[in-house]
């Protein structure tokens, strides 16, 4: 799948050779947020996905297209993971924002800062939806931080509806802690013909 852009990108499945670039991308995208994870954790997680250790979760990357006629692969500029099983999803402190078990779950979406607002995120989102449709799924759900206006606008503009908003649990500002923005659970029905056969 090729995404439209002046500098084009192609969405493909994560490969082992992509892992180091993807770790850098994830750490850069989430490093200063409440969703940051240690680099070693991200590395182990992505190696597992690249090696196909869990058939119930996969990762897609957006990669710049090299148009010089060579077989060279361009730089990784985006990543998203998709879970088709509740066992691969986070346990939520607030059950109202738990991803439902009857829908695929999109997570860890990130785009290189230099490529934001150029269609890469939308292309990854469309690739996830196409994958879920191919697998017989009907719905996709995701979390977004309430204060991430650009991501919220992307998802709502693509037909995702707010289902629930996380209650605040943090002691934001106390003891030098950063106040956490609540996560919003969003969901979109991508198949409306009643032919769902997604086995979760």
PDB file of C-alpha atoms in Angstrom:
ATOM      1  CA  UNK A   1       0.000   0.000   0.000  1.00  0.00           C
ATOM      2  CA  UNK A   2       1.477   3.370  -0.992  1.00  0.00           C
ATOM      3  CA  UNK A   3       0.411   6.565   0.737  1.00  0.00           C
ATOM      4  CA  UNK A   4      -0.159   9.817  -1.108  1.00  0.00           C
ATOM      5  CA  UNK A   5       2.392  12.535  -0.325  1.00  0.00           C
ATOM      6  CA  UNK A   6       5.000  14.636  -2.056  1.00  0.00           C
ATOM      7  CA  UNK A   7       7.506  12.383  -0.320  1.00  0.00           C
ATOM      8  CA  UNK A   8       5.718   9.063  -0.601  1.00  0.00           C
ATOM      9  CA  UNK A   9       5.687   6.282   1.951  1.00  0.00           C
ATOM     10  CA  UNK A  10       4.763   2.616   1.742  1.00  0.00           C
ATOM     11  CA  UNK A  11       3.083   0.643   4.537  1.00  0.00           C
ATOM     12  CA  UNK A  12       4.391  -2.870   5.121  1.00  0.00           C
ATOM     13  CA  UNK A  13       4.695  -5.421   7.873  1.00  0.00           C
ATOM     14  CA  UNK A  14       7.435  -4.858  10.463  1.00  0.00           C
ATOM     15  CA  UNK A  15      10.603  -6.831   9.710  1.00  0.00           C
ATOM     16  CA  UNK A  16      13.440  -7.699  12.053  1.00  0.00           C
ATOM     17  CA  UNK A  17      15.700  -5.305  10.120  1.00  0.00           C
ATOM     18  CA  UNK A  18      13.264  -2.449  10.962  1.00  0.00           C
ATOM     19  CA  UNK A  19      13.392  -2.910  14.719  1.00  0.00           C
ATOM     20  CA  UNK A  20      16.238  -0.512  15.602  1.00  0.00           C
ATOM     21  CA  UNK A  21      14.728   2.306  13.524  1.00  0.00           C
ATOM     22  CA  UNK A  22      11.337   1.656  15.081  1.00  0.00           C
ATOM     23  CA  UNK A  23      12.724   1.708  18.618  1.00  0.00           C
ATOM     24  CA  UNK A  24      14.224   5.138  17.900  1.00  0.00           C
ATOM     25  CA  UNK A  25      10.915   6.295  16.434  1.00  0.00           C
ATOM     26  CA  UNK A  26       8.847   5.100  19.420  1.00  0.00           C
ATOM     27  CA  UNK A  27      11.257   6.485  22.020  1.00  0.00           C
ATOM     28  CA  UNK A  28      11.347   9.831  20.195  1.00  0.00           C
ATOM     29  CA  UNK A  29       7.561   9.990  19.793  1.00  0.00           C
ATOM     30  CA  UNK A  30       6.595   8.948  23.326  1.00  0.00           C
ATOM     31  CA  UNK A  31       9.747   9.786  25.324  1.00  0.00           C
ATOM     32  CA  UNK A  32       8.426  13.016  26.849  1.00  0.00           C
ATOM     33  CA  UNK A  33       4.893  11.749  27.418  1.00  0.00           C
ATOM     34  CA  UNK A  34       3.127   9.841  30.159  1.00  0.00           C
ATOM     35  CA  UNK A  35       3.109   6.847  27.773  1.00  0.00           C
ATOM     36  CA  UNK A  36       6.938   6.547  27.661  1.00  0.00           C
ATOM     37  CA  UNK A  37       8.433   3.077  28.087  1.00  0.00           C
ATOM     38  CA  UNK A  38      12.092   2.163  28.709  1.00  0.00           C
ATOM     39  CA  UNK A  39      14.098   1.631  25.519  1.00  0.00           C
ATOM     40  CA  UNK A  40      14.842  -2.007  26.458  1.00  0.00           C
ATOM     41  CA  UNK A  41      11.113  -2.707  26.873  1.00  0.00           C
ATOM     42  CA  UNK A  42      10.337  -1.235  23.434  1.00  0.00           C
ATOM     43  CA  UNK A  43      13.183  -3.222  21.856  1.00  0.00           C
ATOM     44  CA  UNK A  44      12.027  -6.536  23.336  1.00  0.00           C
ATOM     45  CA  UNK A  45       8.405  -5.856  22.366  1.00  0.00           C
ATOM     46  CA  UNK A  46       9.238  -4.989  18.748  1.00  0.00           C
ATOM     47  CA  UNK A  47      11.650  -7.915  18.326  1.00  0.00           C
ATOM     48  CA  UNK A  48       8.804 -10.212  19.409  1.00  0.00           C
ATOM     49  CA  UNK A  49       6.420  -8.665  16.880  1.00  0.00           C
ATOM     50  CA  UNK A  50       9.003  -8.770  14.072  1.00  0.00           C
ATOM     51  CA  UNK A  51       9.707 -12.437  14.757  1.00  0.00           C
ATOM     52  CA  UNK A  52       6.014 -13.292  14.725  1.00  0.00           C
ATOM     53  CA  UNK A  53       6.151 -14.624  18.295  1.00  0.00           C
ATOM     54  CA  UNK A  54       2.540 -13.583  18.861  1.00  0.00           C
ATOM     55  CA  UNK A  55       0.075 -14.346  16.076  1.00  0.00           C
ATOM     56  CA  UNK A  56      -2.522 -12.209  17.840  1.00  0.00           C
ATOM     57  CA  UNK A  57      -0.646  -8.936  17.461  1.00  0.00           C
ATOM     58  CA  UNK A  58       1.201  -7.401  14.520  1.00  0.00           C
ATOM     59  CA  UNK A  59       3.033  -4.214  13.615  1.00  0.00           C
ATOM     60  CA  UNK A  60       3.002  -2.164  10.435  1.00  0.00           C
ATOM     61  CA  UNK A  61       5.607   0.391   9.426  1.00  0.00           C
ATOM     62  CA  UNK A  62       5.440   3.320   7.035  1.00  0.00           C
ATOM     63  CA  UNK A  63       8.662   3.596   5.073  1.00  0.00           C
ATOM     64  CA  UNK A  64       9.801   6.279   2.631  1.00  0.00           C
ATOM     65  CA  UNK A  65       9.751   5.054  -0.949  1.00  0.00           C
ATOM     66  CA  UNK A  66      13.123   5.165  -2.683  1.00  0.00           C
ATOM     67  CA  UNK A  67      12.503   6.149  -6.286  1.00  0.00           C
ATOM     68  CA  UNK A  68      15.957   5.649  -7.789  1.00  0.00           C
ATOM     69  CA  UNK A  69      15.171   2.250  -9.290  1.00  0.00           C
ATOM     70  CA  UNK A  70      17.247   0.396  -6.691  1.00  0.00           C
ATOM     71  CA  UNK A  71      16.052  -2.208  -4.206  1.00  0.00           C
ATOM     72  CA  UNK A  72      16.981   0.119  -1.340  1.00  0.00           C
ATOM     73  CA  UNK A  73      14.452   0.512   1.441  1.00  0.00           C
ATOM     74  CA  UNK A  74      13.746   4.037   2.655  1.00  0.00           C
ATOM     75  CA  UNK A  75      13.710   5.323   6.198  1.00  0.00           C
ATOM     76  CA  UNK A  76      10.986   4.177   8.624  1.00  0.00           C
ATOM     77  CA  UNK A  77       8.711   7.177   9.227  1.00  0.00           C
ATOM     78  CA  UNK A  78       5.768   5.593  11.081  1.00  0.00           C
ATOM     79  CA  UNK A  79       4.673   2.609  13.145  1.00  0.00           C
ATOM     80  CA  UNK A  80       1.425   1.158  14.454  1.00  0.00           C
ATOM     81  CA  UNK A  81       0.582  -2.079  16.239  1.00  0.00           C
ATOM     82  CA  UNK A  82      -2.689  -3.982  16.043  1.00  0.00           C
ATOM     83  CA  UNK A  83      -4.049  -6.541  18.466  1.00  0.00           C
ATOM     84  CA  UNK A  84      -6.785  -9.008  17.628  1.00  0.00           C
ATOM     85  CA  UNK A  85      -6.921 -10.616  21.057  1.00  0.00           C
ATOM     86  CA  UNK A  86      -7.778  -9.287  24.498  1.00  0.00           C
ATOM     87  CA  UNK A  87      -4.779 -11.130  25.951  1.00  0.00           C
ATOM     88  CA  UNK A  88      -2.366  -8.793  24.137  1.00  0.00           C
ATOM     89  CA  UNK A  89      -4.023  -5.621  25.411  1.00  0.00           C
ATOM     90  CA  UNK A  90      -3.219  -3.508  28.444  1.00  0.00           C
ATOM     91  CA  UNK A  91      -5.062  -4.008  31.716  1.00  0.00           C
ATOM     92  CA  UNK A  92      -6.811  -0.753  32.462  1.00  0.00           C
ATOM     93  CA  UNK A  93      -7.105   0.897  35.868  1.00  0.00           C
ATOM     94  CA  UNK A  94     -10.377   2.381  34.646  1.00  0.00           C
ATOM     95  CA  UNK A  95     -12.462  -0.446  33.180  1.00  0.00           C
ATOM     96  CA  UNK A  96     -14.635   2.021  31.247  1.00  0.00           C
ATOM     97  CA  UNK A  97     -11.765   2.571  28.794  1.00  0.00           C
ATOM     98  CA  UNK A  98     -10.779  -1.088  28.395  1.00  0.00           C
ATOM     99  CA  UNK A  99     -10.621  -2.041  24.708  1.00  0.00           C
ATOM    100  CA  UNK A 100     -13.617  -4.253  23.925  1.00  0.00           C
ATOM    101  CA  UNK A 101     -12.887  -7.874  23.075  1.00  0.00           C
ATOM    102  CA  UNK A 102     -15.085  -7.824  19.961  1.00  0.00           C
ATOM    103  CA  UNK A 103     -12.915  -5.322  18.048  1.00  0.00           C
ATOM    104  CA  UNK A 104      -9.335  -5.055  16.857  1.00  0.00           C
ATOM    105  CA  UNK A 105      -7.215  -2.676  18.911  1.00  0.00           C
ATOM    106  CA  UNK A 106      -4.874  -0.167  17.287  1.00  0.00           C
ATOM    107  CA  UNK A 107      -2.003   0.977  19.526  1.00  0.00           C
ATOM    108  CA  UNK A 108       1.414   2.610  19.579  1.00  0.00           C
ATOM    109  CA  UNK A 109       0.721   4.765  16.532  1.00  0.00           C
ATOM    110  CA  UNK A 110       3.560   7.180  15.944  1.00  0.00           C
ATOM    111  CA  UNK A 111       4.985   9.170  13.048  1.00  0.00           C
ATOM    112  CA  UNK A 112       8.426  10.764  12.765  1.00  0.00           C
ATOM    113  CA  UNK A 113       8.226  14.425  13.737  1.00  0.00           C
ATOM    114  CA  UNK A 114       9.578  15.445  10.327  1.00  0.00           C
ATOM    115  CA  UNK A 115       6.710  13.628   8.558  1.00  0.00           C
ATOM    116  CA  UNK A 116       3.704  14.641  10.651  1.00  0.00           C
ATOM    117  CA  UNK A 117       0.676  16.230   8.978  1.00  0.00           C
ATOM    118  CA  UNK A 118       1.662  14.732   5.609  1.00  0.00           C
ATOM    119  CA  UNK A 119      -0.690  11.746   5.461  1.00  0.00           C
ATOM    120  CA  UNK A 120       1.551   9.108   7.060  1.00  0.00           C
ATOM    121  CA  UNK A 121      -0.660   8.637  10.139  1.00  0.00           C
ATOM    122  CA  UNK A 122      -3.789   8.468   7.997  1.00  0.00           C
ATOM    123  CA  UNK A 123      -2.103   5.917   5.742  1.00  0.00           C
ATOM    124  CA  UNK A 124      -1.187   3.721   8.713  1.00  0.00           C
ATOM    125  CA  UNK A 125      -4.760   3.991  10.000  1.00  0.00           C
ATOM    126  CA  UNK A 126      -6.179   2.947   6.624  1.00  0.00           C
ATOM    127  CA  UNK A 127      -3.705   0.037   6.423  1.00  0.00           C
ATOM    128  CA  UNK A 128      -4.850  -1.222   9.847  1.00  0.00           C
ATOM    129  CA  UNK A 129      -8.496  -0.977   8.780  1.00  0.00           C
ATOM    130  CA  UNK A 130      -7.746  -2.908   5.566  1.00  0.00           C
ATOM    131  CA  UNK A 131      -5.927  -5.602   7.548  1.00  0.00           C
ATOM    132  CA  UNK A 132      -8.836  -5.949   9.981  1.00  0.00           C
ATOM    133  CA  UNK A 133     -11.314  -6.190   7.090  1.00  0.00           C
ATOM    134  CA  UNK A 134      -9.168  -8.887   5.450  1.00  0.00           C
ATOM    135  CA  UNK A 135      -9.272 -10.809   8.724  1.00  0.00           C
ATOM    136  CA  UNK A 136     -13.068 -10.621   8.865  1.00  0.00           C
ATOM    137  CA  UNK A 137     -13.224  -7.914  11.512  1.00  0.00           C
ATOM    138  CA  UNK A 138     -15.914  -5.275  11.800  1.00  0.00           C
ATOM    139  CA  UNK A 139     -14.616  -2.697  14.266  1.00  0.00           C
ATOM    140  CA  UNK A 140     -11.373  -1.037  15.308  1.00  0.00           C
ATOM    141  CA  UNK A 141     -10.854   0.691  18.638  1.00  0.00           C
ATOM    142  CA  UNK A 142      -7.981   2.801  19.944  1.00  0.00           C
ATOM    143  CA  UNK A 143      -6.900   5.120  22.726  1.00  0.00           C
ATOM    144  CA  UNK A 144      -5.849   8.735  22.276  1.00  0.00           C
ATOM    145  CA  UNK A 145      -4.838  11.286  24.891  1.00  0.00           C
ATOM    146  CA  UNK A 146      -7.532  13.925  25.339  1.00  0.00           C
ATOM    147  CA  UNK A 147      -4.968  16.721  24.994  1.00  0.00           C
ATOM    148  CA  UNK A 148      -3.517  15.376  21.709  1.00  0.00           C
ATOM    149  CA  UNK A 149      -5.655  17.583  19.491  1.00  0.00           C
ATOM    150  CA  UNK A 150      -4.001  16.555  16.206  1.00  0.00           C
ATOM    151  CA  UNK A 151      -4.427  12.804  16.809  1.00  0.00           C
ATOM    152  CA  UNK A 152      -7.965  13.254  18.142  1.00  0.00           C
ATOM    153  CA  UNK A 153      -8.885  15.282  15.035  1.00  0.00           C
ATOM    154  CA  UNK A 154      -7.368  12.636  12.740  1.00  0.00           C
ATOM    155  CA  UNK A 155      -9.316   9.789  14.346  1.00  0.00           C
ATOM    156  CA  UNK A 156     -12.627  11.638  14.614  1.00  0.00           C
ATOM    157  CA  UNK A 157     -12.213  12.896  11.036  1.00  0.00           C
ATOM    158  CA  UNK A 158     -11.786   9.284   9.903  1.00  0.00           C
ATOM    159  CA  UNK A 159     -15.027   8.202  11.581  1.00  0.00           C
ATOM    160  CA  UNK A 160     -13.893   7.116  15.049  1.00  0.00           C
ATOM    161  CA  UNK A 161     -16.380   7.958  17.793  1.00  0.00           C
ATOM    162  CA  UNK A 162     -15.592   8.619  21.428  1.00  0.00           C
ATOM    163  CA  UNK A 163     -16.854   5.715  23.564  1.00  0.00           C
ATOM    164  CA  UNK A 164     -15.445   6.568  26.994  1.00  0.00           C
ATOM    165  CA  UNK A 165     -13.044   8.960  28.699  1.00  0.00           C
ATOM    166  CA  UNK A 166     -10.685   7.839  31.448  1.00  0.00           C
ATOM    167  CA  UNK A 167     -11.248   9.158  34.946  1.00  0.00           C
ATOM    168  CA  UNK A 168      -8.219  10.982  36.332  1.00  0.00           C
ATOM    169  CA  UNK A 169      -6.123   8.798  38.649  1.00  0.00           C
ATOM    170  CA  UNK A 170      -2.919  10.822  38.831  1.00  0.00           C
ATOM    171  CA  UNK A 171      -1.682  13.116  41.543  1.00  0.00           C
ATOM    172  CA  UNK A 172      -0.763  15.523  38.780  1.00  0.00           C
ATOM    173  CA  UNK A 173       1.513  18.307  39.884  1.00  0.00           C
ATOM    174  CA  UNK A 174       2.073  16.864  43.370  1.00  0.00           C
ATOM    175  CA  UNK A 175       5.582  15.739  44.221  1.00  0.00           C
ATOM    176  CA  UNK A 176       6.823  17.117  40.901  1.00  0.00           C
ATOM    177  CA  UNK A 177       4.691  14.738  38.854  1.00  0.00           C
ATOM    178  CA  UNK A 178       3.229  15.680  35.499  1.00  0.00           C
ATOM    179  CA  UNK A 179      -0.545  15.806  35.358  1.00  0.00           C
ATOM    180  CA  UNK A 180      -1.731  13.075  33.028  1.00  0.00           C
ATOM    181  CA  UNK A 181      -4.158  13.783  30.256  1.00  0.00           C
ATOM    182  CA  UNK A 182      -7.026  11.280  30.310  1.00  0.00           C
ATOM    183  CA  UNK A 183      -7.118   8.671  27.585  1.00  0.00           C
ATOM    184  CA  UNK A 184     -10.136   8.518  25.344  1.00  0.00           C
ATOM    185  CA  UNK A 185     -11.407   5.203  23.971  1.00  0.00           C
ATOM    186  CA  UNK A 186     -12.595   5.578  20.367  1.00  0.00           C
ATOM    187  CA  UNK A 187     -14.240   3.054  18.057  1.00  0.00           C
ATOM    188  CA  UNK A 188     -15.156   2.793  14.380  1.00  0.00           C
ATOM    189  CA  UNK A 189     -17.318   0.260  12.567  1.00  0.00           C
ATOM    190  CA  UNK A 190     -15.516  -0.545   9.332  1.00  0.00           C
ATOM    191  CA  UNK A 191     -17.824  -3.298   8.055  1.00  0.00           C
ATOM    192  CA  UNK A 192     -21.541  -2.683   8.069  1.00  0.00           C
ATOM    193  CA  UNK A 193     -22.821  -5.550   5.940  1.00  0.00           C
ATOM    194  CA  UNK A 194     -23.181  -7.940   8.896  1.00  0.00           C
ATOM    195  CA  UNK A 195     -20.601 -10.385   7.577  1.00  0.00           C
ATOM    196  CA  UNK A 196     -18.272 -10.246  10.560  1.00  0.00           C
ATOM    197  CA  UNK A 197     -16.390 -13.427  11.325  1.00  0.00           C
ATOM    198  CA  UNK A 198     -13.576 -12.073  13.439  1.00  0.00           C
ATOM    199  CA  UNK A 199     -12.448 -14.730  15.896  1.00  0.00           C
ATOM    200  CA  UNK A 200     -11.101 -13.044  19.043  1.00  0.00           C
TER     201      UNK A 200
END
